[in-house]
JSON list of C-alpha atoms in Angstrom, two decimals:
[
{"chain": "A", "resi": 273, "resn": "MET", "atom": "CA", "xyz": [-2.82, 26.05, 42.86]},
{"chain": "A", "resi": 274, "resn": "ARG", "atom": "CA", "xyz": [-4.07, 23.53, 40.27]},
{"chain": "A", "resi": 275, "resn": "ASP", "atom": "CA", "xyz": [-1.76, 21.17, 38.64]},
{"chain": "A", "resi": 276, "resn": "GLY", "atom": "CA", "xyz": [-3.16, 21.85, 35.24]},
{"chain": "A", "resi": 277, "resn": "SER", "atom": "CA", "xyz": [-3.74, 18.04, 34.53]},
{"chain": "A", "resi": 278, "resn": "ALA", "atom": "CA", "xyz": [-6.58, 16.74, 32.42]},
{"chain": "A", "resi": 279, "resn": "GLN", "atom": "CA", "xyz": [-8.23, 15.58, 35.72]},
{"chain": "A", "resi": 280, "resn": "ASP", "atom": "CA", "xyz": [-8.87, 19.26, 36.44]},
{"chain": "A", "resi": 281, "resn": "VAL", "atom": "CA", "xyz": [-12.41, 19.33, 34.82]},
{"chain": "A", "resi": 282, "resn": "LEU", "atom": "CA", "xyz": [-14.15, 21.86, 37.20]},
{"chain": "A", "resi": 283, "resn": "PRO", "atom": "CA", "xyz": [-15.63, 24.62, 35.09]},
{"chain": "A", "resi": 284, "resn": "CYS", "atom": "CA", "xyz": [-14.05, 28.09, 35.25]},
{"chain": "A", "resi": 285, "resn": "LEU", "atom": "CA", "xyz": [-16.17, 31.35, 35.84]},
{"chain": "A", "resi": 286, "resn": "PRO", "atom": "CA", "xyz": [-16.26, 33.44, 32.52]},
{"chain": "A", "resi": 287, "resn": "VAL", "atom": "CA", "xyz": [-15.55, 36.98, 33.72]},
{"chain": "A", "resi": 288, "resn": "MET", "atom": "CA", "xyz": [-14.57, 40.50, 32.49]},
{"chain": "A", "resi": 289, "resn": "LEU", "atom": "CA", "xyz": [-11.68, 41.50, 34.60]},
{"chain": "A", "resi": 290, "resn": "ARG", "atom": "CA", "xyz": [-11.21, 45.26, 35.18]},
{"chain": "A", "resi": 291, "resn": "LEU", "atom": "CA", "xyz": [-7.62, 46.26, 35.16]},
{"chain": "A", "resi": 292, "resn": "ARG", "atom": "CA", "xyz": [-7.51, 50.14, 35.12]},
{"chain": "A", "resi": 293, "resn": "GLY", "atom": "CA", "xyz": [-4.75, 51.34, 37.31]},
{"chain": "A", "resi": 294, "resn": "GLN", "atom": "CA", "xyz": [-3.62, 47.83, 38.43]},
{"chain": "A", "resi": 295, "resn": "ARG", "atom": "CA", "xyz": [0.10, 46.80, 38.47]},
{"chain": "A", "resi": 296, "resn": "CYS", "atom": "CA", "xyz": [0.50, 43.83, 36.26]},
{"chain": "A", "resi": 297, "resn": "VAL", "atom": "CA", "xyz": [3.80, 42.17, 35.67]},
{"chain": "A", "resi": 298, "resn": "VAL", "atom": "CA", "xyz": [4.78, 40.20, 32.54]},
{"chain": "A", "resi": 299, "resn": "VAL", "atom": "CA", "xyz": [7.80, 37.96, 32.99]},
{"chain": "A", "resi": 300, "resn": "GLY", "atom": "CA", "xyz": [9.20, 37.10, 29.62]},
{"chain": "A", "resi": 301, "resn": "GLY", "atom": "CA", "xyz": [9.89, 39.21, 26.57]},
{"chain": "A", "resi": 302, "resn": "GLY", "atom": "CA", "xyz": [9.10, 37.24, 23.69]},
{"chain": "A", "resi": 303, "resn": "ALA", "atom": "CA", "xyz": [6.13, 37.36, 21.07]},
{"chain": "A", "resi": 304, "resn": "VAL", "atom": "CA", "xyz": [3.64, 35.81, 23.63]},
{"chain": "A", "resi": 305, "resn": "ALA", "atom": "CA", "xyz": [4.72, 38.27, 26.31]},
{"chain": "A", "resi": 306, "resn": "ALA", "atom": "CA", "xyz": [4.41, 41.20, 23.89]},
{"chain": "A", "resi": 307, "resn": "ARG", "atom": "CA", "xyz": [0.92, 40.29, 22.89]},
{"chain": "A", "resi": 308, "resn": "ARG", "atom": "CA", "xyz": [-0.23, 39.82, 26.44]},
{"chain": "A", "resi": 309, "resn": "ALA", "atom": "CA", "xyz": [1.40, 43.15, 27.53]},
{"chain": "A", "resi": 310, "resn": "ALA", "atom": "CA", "xyz": [-0.41, 44.86, 24.64]},
{"chain": "A", "resi": 311, "resn": "SER", "atom": "CA", "xyz": [-3.74, 43.55, 25.89]},
{"chain": "A", "resi": 312, "resn": "LEU", "atom": "CA", "xyz": [-2.98, 44.69, 29.42]},
{"chain": "A", "resi": 313, "resn": "VAL", "atom": "CA", "xyz": [-1.93, 48.14, 28.24]},
{"chain": "A", "resi": 314, "resn": "ALA", "atom": "CA", "xyz": [-5.20, 48.38, 26.20]},
{"chain": "A", "resi": 315, "resn": "CYS", "atom": "CA", "xyz": [-7.15, 47.73, 29.45]},
{"chain": "A", "resi": 316, "resn": "GLY", "atom": "CA", "xyz": [-5.44, 50.55, 31.37]},
{"chain": "A", "resi": 317, "resn": "ALA", "atom": "CA", "xyz": [-3.10, 48.42, 33.44]},
{"chain": "A", "resi": 318, "resn": "GLN", "atom": "CA", "xyz": [0.20, 49.58, 34.69]},
{"chain": "A", "resi": 319, "resn": "VAL", "atom": "CA", "xyz": [2.31, 47.10, 32.99]},
{"chain": "A", "resi": 320, "resn": "VAL", "atom": "CA", "xyz": [5.98, 45.89, 33.96]},
{"chain": "A", "resi": 321, "resn": "VAL", "atom": "CA", "xyz": [7.93, 43.69, 31.70]},
{"chain": "A", "resi": 322, "resn": "VAL", "atom": "CA", "xyz": [10.76, 41.68, 33.18]},
{"chain": "A", "resi": 323, "resn": "ALA", "atom": "CA", "xyz": [13.10, 39.94, 30.80]},
{"chain": "A", "resi": 324, "resn": "PRO", "atom": "CA", "xyz": [16.65, 40.08, 29.61]},
{"chain": "A", "resi": 325, "resn": "ALA", "atom": "CA", "xyz": [15.64, 40.44, 25.89]},
{"chain": "A", "resi": 326, "resn": "MET", "atom": "CA", "xyz": [12.50, 42.06, 24.70]},
{"chain": "A", "resi": 327, "resn": "ASP", "atom": "CA", "xyz": [10.62, 41.71, 21.53]},
{"chain": "A", "resi": 328, "resn": "PRO", "atom": "CA", "xyz": [10.64, 44.79, 19.45]},
{"chain": "A", "resi": 329, "resn": "LYS", "atom": "CA", "xyz": [6.78, 45.14, 19.60]},
{"chain": "A", "resi": 330, "resn": "LEU", "atom": "CA", "xyz": [7.27, 45.98, 23.34]},
{"chain": "A", "resi": 331, "resn": "ASP", "atom": "CA", "xyz": [9.01, 49.31, 22.20]},
{"chain": "A", "resi": 332, "resn": "GLU", "atom": "CA", "xyz": [5.62, 50.44, 21.06]},
{"chain": "A", "resi": 333, "resn": "LEU", "atom": "CA", "xyz": [3.95, 50.17, 24.48]},
{"chain": "A", "resi": 334, "resn": "LEU", "atom": "CA", "xyz": [3.73, 52.50, 27.39]},
{"chain": "A", "resi": 335, "resn": "ILE", "atom": "CA", "xyz": [5.35, 50.16, 30.02]},
{"chain": "A", "resi": 336, "resn": "GLU", "atom": "CA", "xyz": [7.79, 49.94, 32.66]},
{"chain": "A", "resi": 337, "resn": "ARG", "atom": "CA", "xyz": [10.79, 47.90, 31.55]},
{"chain": "A", "resi": 338, "resn": "ALA", "atom": "CA", "xyz": [13.12, 45.81, 33.55]},
{"chain": "A", "resi": 339, "resn": "GLU", "atom": "CA", "xyz": [15.81, 44.32, 31.11]},
{"chain": "A", "resi": 340, "resn": "ARG", "atom": "CA", "xyz": [17.15, 41.41, 33.36]},
{"chain": "A", "resi": 341, "resn": "GLY", "atom": "CA", "xyz": [16.08, 38.15, 34.81]},
{"chain": "A", "resi": 342, "resn": "TYR", "atom": "CA", "xyz": [13.32, 37.83, 37.22]},
{"chain": "A", "resi": 343, "resn": "GLU", "atom": "CA", "xyz": [14.23, 38.68, 40.83]},
{"chain": "A", "resi": 344, "resn": "ALA", "atom": "CA", "xyz": [12.51, 38.26, 44.19]},
{"chain": "A", "resi": 345, "resn": "GLY", "atom": "CA", "xyz": [10.54, 41.29, 44.87]},
{"chain": "A", "resi": 346, "resn": "ASP", "atom": "CA", "xyz": [9.37, 41.87, 41.26]},
{"chain": "A", "resi": 347, "resn": "LEU", "atom": "CA", "xyz": [5.85, 40.94, 42.25]},
{"chain": "A", "resi": 348, "resn": "ASP", "atom": "CA", "xyz": [5.60, 43.54, 44.99]},
{"chain": "A", "resi": 349, "resn": "GLY", "atom": "CA", "xyz": [2.23, 45.30, 44.64]},
{"chain": "A", "resi": 350, "resn": "ALA", "atom": "CA", "xyz": [1.25, 43.22, 41.55]},
{"chain": "A", "resi": 351, "resn": "PHE", "atom": "CA", "xyz": [-2.32, 42.31, 41.05]},
{"chain": "A", "resi": 352, "resn": "LEU", "atom": "CA", "xyz": [-1.73, 39.99, 38.15]},
{"chain": "A", "resi": 353, "resn": "VAL", "atom": "CA", "xyz": [1.34, 38.28, 36.76]},
{"chain": "A", "resi": 354, "resn": "VAL", "atom": "CA", "xyz": [1.72, 36.86, 33.28]},
{"chain": "A", "resi": 355, "resn": "ILE", "atom": "CA", "xyz": [4.38, 34.19, 33.15]},
{"chain": "A", "resi": 356, "resn": "ALA", "atom": "CA", "xyz": [5.68, 33.74, 29.55]},
{"chain": "A", "resi": 357, "resn": "THR", "atom": "CA", "xyz": [9.48, 32.69, 29.63]},
{"chain": "A", "resi": 358, "resn": "ASP", "atom": "CA", "xyz": [10.87, 29.62, 27.77]},
{"chain": "A", "resi": 359, "resn": "ASN", "atom": "CA", "xyz": [12.43, 28.41, 31.11]},
{"chain": "A", "resi": 360, "resn": "PRO", "atom": "CA", "xyz": [10.29, 25.96, 32.88]},
{"chain": "A", "resi": 361, "resn": "ALA", "atom": "CA", "xyz": [12.21, 26.59, 36.25]},
{"chain": "A", "resi": 362, "resn": "VAL", "atom": "CA", "xyz": [11.79, 30.21, 36.11]},
{"chain": "A", "resi": 363, "resn": "ASN", "atom": "CA", "xyz": [8.14, 29.79, 35.25]},
{"chain": "A", "resi": 364, "resn": "GLN", "atom": "CA", "xyz": [7.59, 27.64, 38.31]},
{"chain": "A", "resi": 365, "resn": "ARG", "atom": "CA", "xyz": [9.57, 29.97, 40.59]},
{"chain": "A", "resi": 366, "resn": "VAL", "atom": "CA", "xyz": [7.57, 33.01, 39.66]},
{"chain": "A", "resi": 367, "resn": "ALA", "atom": "CA", "xyz": [4.28, 30.83, 39.91]},
{"chain": "A", "resi": 368, "resn": "ASP", "atom": "CA", "xyz": [5.16, 29.61, 43.50]},
{"chain": "A", "resi": 369, "resn": "GLU", "atom": "CA", "xyz": [6.12, 33.23, 44.56]},
{"chain": "A", "resi": 370, "resn": "ALA", "atom": "CA", "xyz": [2.92, 34.67, 43.06]},
{"chain": "A", "resi": 371, "resn": "ALA", "atom": "CA", "xyz": [0.84, 32.10, 44.86]},
{"chain": "A", "resi": 372, "resn": "GLU", "atom": "CA", "xyz": [2.60, 32.94, 48.05]},
{"chain": "A", "resi": 373, "resn": "ALA", "atom": "CA", "xyz": [1.81, 36.62, 47.60]},
{"chain": "A", "resi": 374, "resn": "GLY", "atom": "CA", "xyz": [-1.83, 36.05, 46.59]},
{"chain": "A", "resi": 375, "resn": "VAL", "atom": "CA", "xyz": [-1.04, 37.46, 43.06]},
{"chain": "A", "resi": 376, "resn": "LEU", "atom": "CA", "xyz": [-3.28, 36.26, 40.23]},
{"chain": "A", "resi": 377, "resn": "ILE", "atom": "CA", "xyz": [-1.44, 33.98, 37.73]},
{"chain": "A", "resi": 378, "resn": "ASN", "atom": "CA", "xyz": [-1.72, 33.73, 34.03]},
{"chain": "A", "resi": 379, "resn": "ARG", "atom": "CA", "xyz": [0.68, 31.06, 32.52]},
{"chain": "A", "resi": 380, "resn": "ALA", "atom": "CA", "xyz": [1.44, 30.88, 28.81]},
{"chain": "A", "resi": 381, "resn": "ASP", "atom": "CA", "xyz": [3.19, 27.55, 29.24]},
{"chain": "A", "resi": 382, "resn": "ASN", "atom": "CA", "xyz": [0.59, 25.73, 31.14]},
{"chain": "A", "resi": 383, "resn": "ALA", "atom": "CA", "xyz": [-2.79, 27.56, 31.49]},
{"chain": "A", "resi": 384, "resn": "GLY", "atom": "CA", "xyz": [-4.50, 25.05, 33.65]},
{"chain": "A", "resi": 385, "resn": "ALA", "atom": "CA", "xyz": [-1.78, 25.68, 36.37]},
{"chain": "A", "resi": 386, "resn": "GLY", "atom": "CA", "xyz": [-2.77, 29.41, 36.65]},
{"chain": "A", "resi": 387, "resn": "ASP", "atom": "CA", "xyz": [-5.75, 31.29, 38.09]},
{"chain": "A", "resi": 388, "resn": "LEU", "atom": "CA", "xyz": [-7.03, 32.59, 34.79]},
{"chain": "A", "resi": 389, "resn": "THR", "atom": "CA", "xyz": [-6.78, 32.05, 30.92]},
{"chain": "A", "resi": 390, "resn": "VAL", "atom": "CA", "xyz": [-7.04, 34.57, 28.11]},
{"chain": "A", "resi": 391, "resn": "MET", "atom": "CA", "xyz": [-9.88, 33.42, 25.89]},
{"chain": "A", "resi": 392, "resn": "ALA", "atom": "CA", "xyz": [-9.84, 33.86, 22.18]},
{"chain": "A", "resi": 393, "resn": "HIS", "atom": "CA", "xyz": [-11.60, 37.07, 21.73]},
{"chain": "A", "resi": 394, "resn": "ASP", "atom": "CA", "xyz": [-12.46, 40.19, 19.52]},
{"chain": "A", "resi": 395, "resn": "ARG", "atom": "CA", "xyz": [-13.73, 43.52, 20.27]},
{"chain": "A", "resi": 396, "resn": "ARG", "atom": "CA", "xyz": [-16.16, 45.32, 17.99]},
{"chain": "A", "resi": 397, "resn": "GLY", "atom": "CA", "xyz": [-17.17, 48.62, 19.73]},
{"chain": "A", "resi": 398, "resn": "PRO", "atom": "CA", "xyz": [-18.70, 47.80, 23.07]},
{"chain": "A", "resi": 399, "resn": "LEU", "atom": "CA", "xyz": [-18.99, 44.28, 22.06]},
{"chain": "A", "resi": 400, "resn": "THR", "atom": "CA", "xyz": [-16.64, 41.49, 23.02]},
{"chain": "A", "resi": 401, "resn": "LEU", "atom": "CA", "xyz": [-16.98, 37.91, 21.68]},
{"chain": "A", "resi": 402, "resn": "ALA", "atom": "CA", "xyz": [-15.06, 35.44, 23.56]},
{"chain": "A", "resi": 403, "resn": "VAL", "atom": "CA", "xyz": [-14.56, 31.65, 23.16]},
{"chain": "A", "resi": 404, "resn": "ASP", "atom": "CA", "xyz": [-12.92, 29.09, 25.48]},
{"chain": "A", "resi": 405, "resn": "THR", "atom": "CA", "xyz": [-12.74, 25.27, 24.85]},
{"chain": "A", "resi": 406, "resn": "GLY", "atom": "CA", "xyz": [-11.70, 24.30, 28.31]},
{"chain": "A", "resi": 407, "resn": "GLN", "atom": "CA", "xyz": [-8.17, 24.11, 27.34]},
{"chain": "A", "resi": 408, "resn": "THR", "atom": "CA", "xyz": [-8.83, 21.59, 24.65]},
{"chain": "A", "resi": 409, "resn": "SER", "atom": "CA", "xyz": [-7.75, 23.52, 21.58]},
{"chain": "A", "resi": 410, "resn": "ALA", "atom": "CA", "xyz": [-6.66, 26.99, 21.09]},
{"chain": "A", "resi": 411, "resn": "ALA", "atom": "CA", "xyz": [-6.84, 26.60, 17.36]},
{"chain": "A", "resi": 412, "resn": "ALA", "atom": "CA", "xyz": [-10.57, 25.58, 17.61]},
{"chain": "A", "resi": 413, "resn": "ALA", "atom": "CA", "xyz": [-11.32, 28.55, 19.80]},
{"chain": "A", "resi": 414, "resn": "LYS", "atom": "CA", "xyz": [-10.06, 30.87, 17.11]},
{"chain": "A", "resi": 415, "resn": "ALA", "atom": "CA", "xyz": [-11.78, 29.09, 14.44]},
{"chain": "A", "resi": 416, "resn": "ILE", "atom": "CA", "xyz": [-15.04, 29.28, 16.27]},
{"chain": "A", "resi": 417, "resn": "ARG", "atom": "CA", "xyz": [-14.42, 33.08, 17.10]},
{"chain": "A", "resi": 418, "resn": "ALA", "atom": "CA", "xyz": [-13.91, 33.59, 13.38]},
{"chain": "A", "resi": 419, "resn": "GLU", "atom": "CA", "xyz": [-17.31, 31.86, 12.61]},
{"chain": "A", "resi": 420, "resn": "LEU", "atom": "CA", "xyz": [-19.15, 33.87, 15.18]},
{"chain": "A", "resi": 421, "resn": "LEU", "atom": "CA", "xyz": [-17.59, 37.09, 13.71]},
{"chain": "A", "resi": 422, "resn": "GLU", "atom": "CA", "xyz": [-18.59, 36.22, 10.14]},
{"chain": "A", "resi": 423, "resn": "ALA", "atom": "CA", "xyz": [-22.26, 35.46, 11.30]},
{"chain": "A", "resi": 424, "resn": "LEU", "atom": "CA", "xyz": [-22.47, 38.74, 13.38]},
{"chain": "A", "resi": 425, "resn": "ASP", "atom": "CA", "xyz": [-24.87, 41.26, 12.23]},
{"chain": "A", "resi": 426, "resn": "ASP", "atom": "CA", "xyz": [-23.12, 44.61, 12.14]},
{"chain": "A", "resi": 427, "resn": "ASP", "atom": "CA", "xyz": [-26.36, 46.44, 13.13]},
{"chain": "A", "resi": 428, "resn": "TRP", "atom": "CA", "xyz": [-25.62, 44.96, 16.69]},
{"chain": "A", "resi": 429, "resn": "ILE", "atom": "CA", "xyz": [-22.52, 47.01, 16.93]},
{"chain": "A", "resi": 430, "resn": "THR", "atom": "CA", "xyz": [-24.17, 50.22, 15.68]},
{"chain": "A", "resi": 431, "resn": "LEU", "atom": "CA", "xyz": [-27.07, 49.58, 18.16]},
{"chain": "A", "resi": 432, "resn": "LEU", "atom": "CA", "xyz": [-24.92, 48.95, 21.24]},
{"chain": "A", "resi": 433, "resn": "THR", "atom": "CA", "xyz": [-22.54, 52.01, 20.37]},
{"chain": "A", "resi": 434, "resn": "GLU", "atom": "CA", "xyz": [-25.49, 54.29, 20.03]},
{"chain": "A", "resi": 435, "resn": "ALA", "atom": "CA", "xyz": [-27.11, 52.91, 23.26]},
{"chain": "A", "resi": 436, "resn": "ARG", "atom": "CA", "xyz": [-24.22, 52.89, 25.50]},
{"chain": "A", "resi": 437, "resn": "PRO", "atom": "CA", "xyz": [-24.07, 56.50, 26.46]},
{"chain": "A", "resi": 438, "resn": "TRP", "atom": "CA", "xyz": [-27.84, 56.39, 27.26]},
{"chain": "A", "resi": 439, "resn": "ARG", "atom": "CA", "xyz": [-27.40, 53.64, 29.69]},
{"chain": "A", "resi": 440, "resn": "ALA", "atom": "CA", "xyz": [-25.39, 55.74, 32.13]},
{"chain": "A", "resi": 441, "resn": "LYS", "atom": "CA", "xyz": [-27.96, 58.53, 31.89]},
{"chain": "A", "resi": 442, "resn": "ILE", "atom": "CA", "xyz": [-30.71, 56.09, 32.87]},
{"chain": "A", "resi": 443, "resn": "GLN", "atom": "CA", "xyz": [-28.76, 54.62, 35.70]},
{"chain": "A", "resi": 444, "resn": "SER", "atom": "CA", "xyz": [-27.98, 58.03, 37.08]},
{"chain": "A", "resi": 445, "resn": "SER", "atom": "CA", "xyz": [-31.34, 59.74, 36.50]},
{"chain": "A", "resi": 446, "resn": "VAL", "atom": "CA", "xyz": [-34.11, 57.02, 37.17]},
{"chain": "A", "resi": 447, "resn": "PRO", "atom": "CA", "xyz": [-34.34, 56.28, 40.86]},
{"chain": "A", "resi": 448, "resn": "ASP", "atom": "CA", "xyz": [-37.13, 53.60, 40.77]},
{"chain": "A", "resi": 449, "resn": "ASP", "atom": "CA", "xyz": [-35.63, 50.14, 40.28]},
{"chain": "A", "resi": 450, "resn": "SER", "atom": "CA", "xyz": [-38.60, 48.72, 38.04]},
{"chain": "A", "resi": 451, "resn": "GLU", "atom": "CA", "xyz": [-38.79, 51.79, 35.78]},
{"chain": "A", "resi": 452, "resn": "ARG", "atom": "CA", "xyz": [-34.90, 51.87, 35.47]},
{"chain": "A", "resi": 453, "resn": "ALA", "atom": "CA", "xyz": [-34.88, 48.19, 34.51]},
{"chain": "A", "resi": 454, "resn": "ARG", "atom": "CA", "xyz": [-37.61, 48.74, 31.91]},
{"chain": "A", "resi": 455, "resn": "ARG", "atom": "CA", "xyz": [-35.91, 51.66, 30.25]},
{"chain": "A", "resi": 456, "resn": "LEU", "atom": "CA", "xyz": [-32.62, 49.66, 30.10]},
{"chain": "A", "resi": 457, "resn": "ARG", "atom": "CA", "xyz": [-34.18, 46.66, 28.44]},
{"chain": "A", "resi": 458, "resn": "GLN", "atom": "CA", "xyz": [-35.69, 48.96, 25.91]},
{"chain": "A", "resi": 459, "resn": "LEU", "atom": "CA", "xyz": [-32.23, 50.39, 24.98]},
{"chain": "A", "resi": 460, "resn": "ALA", "atom": "CA", "xyz": [-31.47, 47.27, 22.92]},
{"chain": "A", "resi": 461, "resn": "ASP", "atom": "CA", "xyz": [-34.90, 45.55, 22.39]},
{"chain": "A", "resi": 462, "resn": "ASP", "atom": "CA", "xyz": [-36.29, 44.35, 19.21]},
{"chain": "A", "resi": 463, "resn": "THR", "atom": "CA", "xyz": [-38.07, 47.65, 18.75]},
{"chain": "A", "resi": 464, "resn": "ALA", "atom": "CA", "xyz": [-34.74, 49.54, 18.79]},
{"chain": "A", "resi": 465, "resn": "MET", "atom": "CA", "xyz": [-33.25, 47.00, 16.41]},
{"chain": "A", "resi": 466, "resn": "GLN", "atom": "CA", "xyz": [-36.10, 47.22, 13.93]},
{"chain": "A", "resi": 467, "resn": "THR", "atom": "CA", "xyz": [-36.05, 50.90, 14.17]},
{"chain": "A", "resi": 468, "resn": "LEU", "atom": "CA", "xyz": [-32.45, 51.00, 13.03]},
{"chain": "A", "resi": 469, "resn": "LYS", "atom": "CA", "xyz": [-32.97, 48.36, 10.37]},
{"chain": "A", "resi": 470, "resn": "HIS", "atom": "CA", "xyz": [-35.90, 50.05, 8.66]},
{"chain": "A", "resi": 471, "resn": "GLN", "atom": "CA", "xyz": [-35.46, 53.70, 9.61]},
{"chain": "A", "resi": 472, "resn": "GLY", "atom": "CA", "xyz": [-31.85, 54.29, 10.02]},
{"chain": "A", "resi": 473, "resn": "VAL", "atom": "CA", "xyz": [-29.56, 55.62, 12.66]},
{"chain": "A", "resi": 474, "resn": "SER", "atom": "CA", "xyz": [-31.20, 58.93, 13.01]},
{"chain": "A", "resi": 475, "resn": "ALA", "atom": "CA", "xyz": [-34.52, 57.20, 13.85]},
{"chain": "A", "resi": 476, "resn": "LEU", "atom": "CA", "xyz": [-32.70, 54.96, 16.32]},
{"chain": "A", "resi": 477, "resn": "ARG", "atom": "CA", "xyz": [-31.13, 57.87, 18.11]},
{"chain": "A", "resi": 478, "resn": "ALA", "atom": "CA", "xyz": [-34.52, 59.60, 18.50]},
{"chain": "A", "resi": 479, "resn": "ARG", "atom": "CA", "xyz": [-35.91, 56.20, 19.84]},
{"chain": "A", "resi": 480, "resn": "LEU", "atom": "CA", "xyz": [-33.05, 55.93, 22.47]},
{"chain": "A", "resi": 481, "resn": "GLN", "atom": "CA", "xyz": [-33.71, 59.48, 23.63]},
{"chain": "A", "resi": 482, "resn": "ALA", "atom": "CA", "xyz": [-37.44, 58.70, 24.19]},
{"chain": "A", "resi": 483, "resn": "VAL", "atom": "CA", "xyz": [-36.44, 55.60, 26.06]},
{"chain": "A", "resi": 484, "resn": "ALA", "atom": "CA", "xyz": [-33.99, 57.42, 28.27]},
{"chain": "A", "resi": 485, "resn": "GLU", "atom": "CA", "xyz": [-36.71, 60.16, 28.94]},
{"chain": "A", "resi": 486, "resn": "GLY", "atom": "CA", "xyz": [-39.44, 57.56, 29.66]},
{"chain": "A", "resi": 487, "resn": "ARG", "atom": "CA", "xyz": [-41.54, 58.47, 26.47]},
{"chain": "A", "resi": 488, "resn": "ALA", "atom": "CA", "xyz": [-41.03, 55.26, 24.63]},
{"chain": "A", "resi": 489, "resn": "ASP", "atom": "CA", "xyz": [-43.80, 52.55, 24.35]},
{"chain": "A", "resi": 490, "resn": "ASP", "atom": "CA", "xyz": [-42.84, 48.89, 25.18]}
]
């Protein structure tokens, strides 16, 4: 595991992690733990929260609760552990056991000492905007995210929302690689955007259907 020091300057790989059906353990029951648990539940994870006291917001979530301190074996079968207690000794113990078991680690107390960090992010329909500052400033990441959201053209959300179901249809029905790639590009190209802006959603839907059926010009 990394030590989380300033010397650890290797870049991280930005990824979207699929968690549907994965067992994810949150150790800690405070506000940070509650936020992380909510994010995991939203991604379809099977979430277990281990803590002797739990934030009331956890009552709103579909989770498994273990209202006690962390014990050996709590990580059995886990894919990911979120370590979010206010006890450094407990945090390190969980981290050590997770590393030994090959469980991915997210640490609220020392992000650089884990395997992954949670970026400042916002979801708008199928679009996710995420910002990371290399552990320099969480406040700056949130501010930059807010600036990007303010500048975002809402027509992108409409276009992506309308195009999304057609993508699956194209992928399953067009066997030729080059033709499939051409149609996928057309789903959100400049022509599609200009159709939306100047002719509206109904015209966009007609354009997307034509793209999916191979009737649209480049």
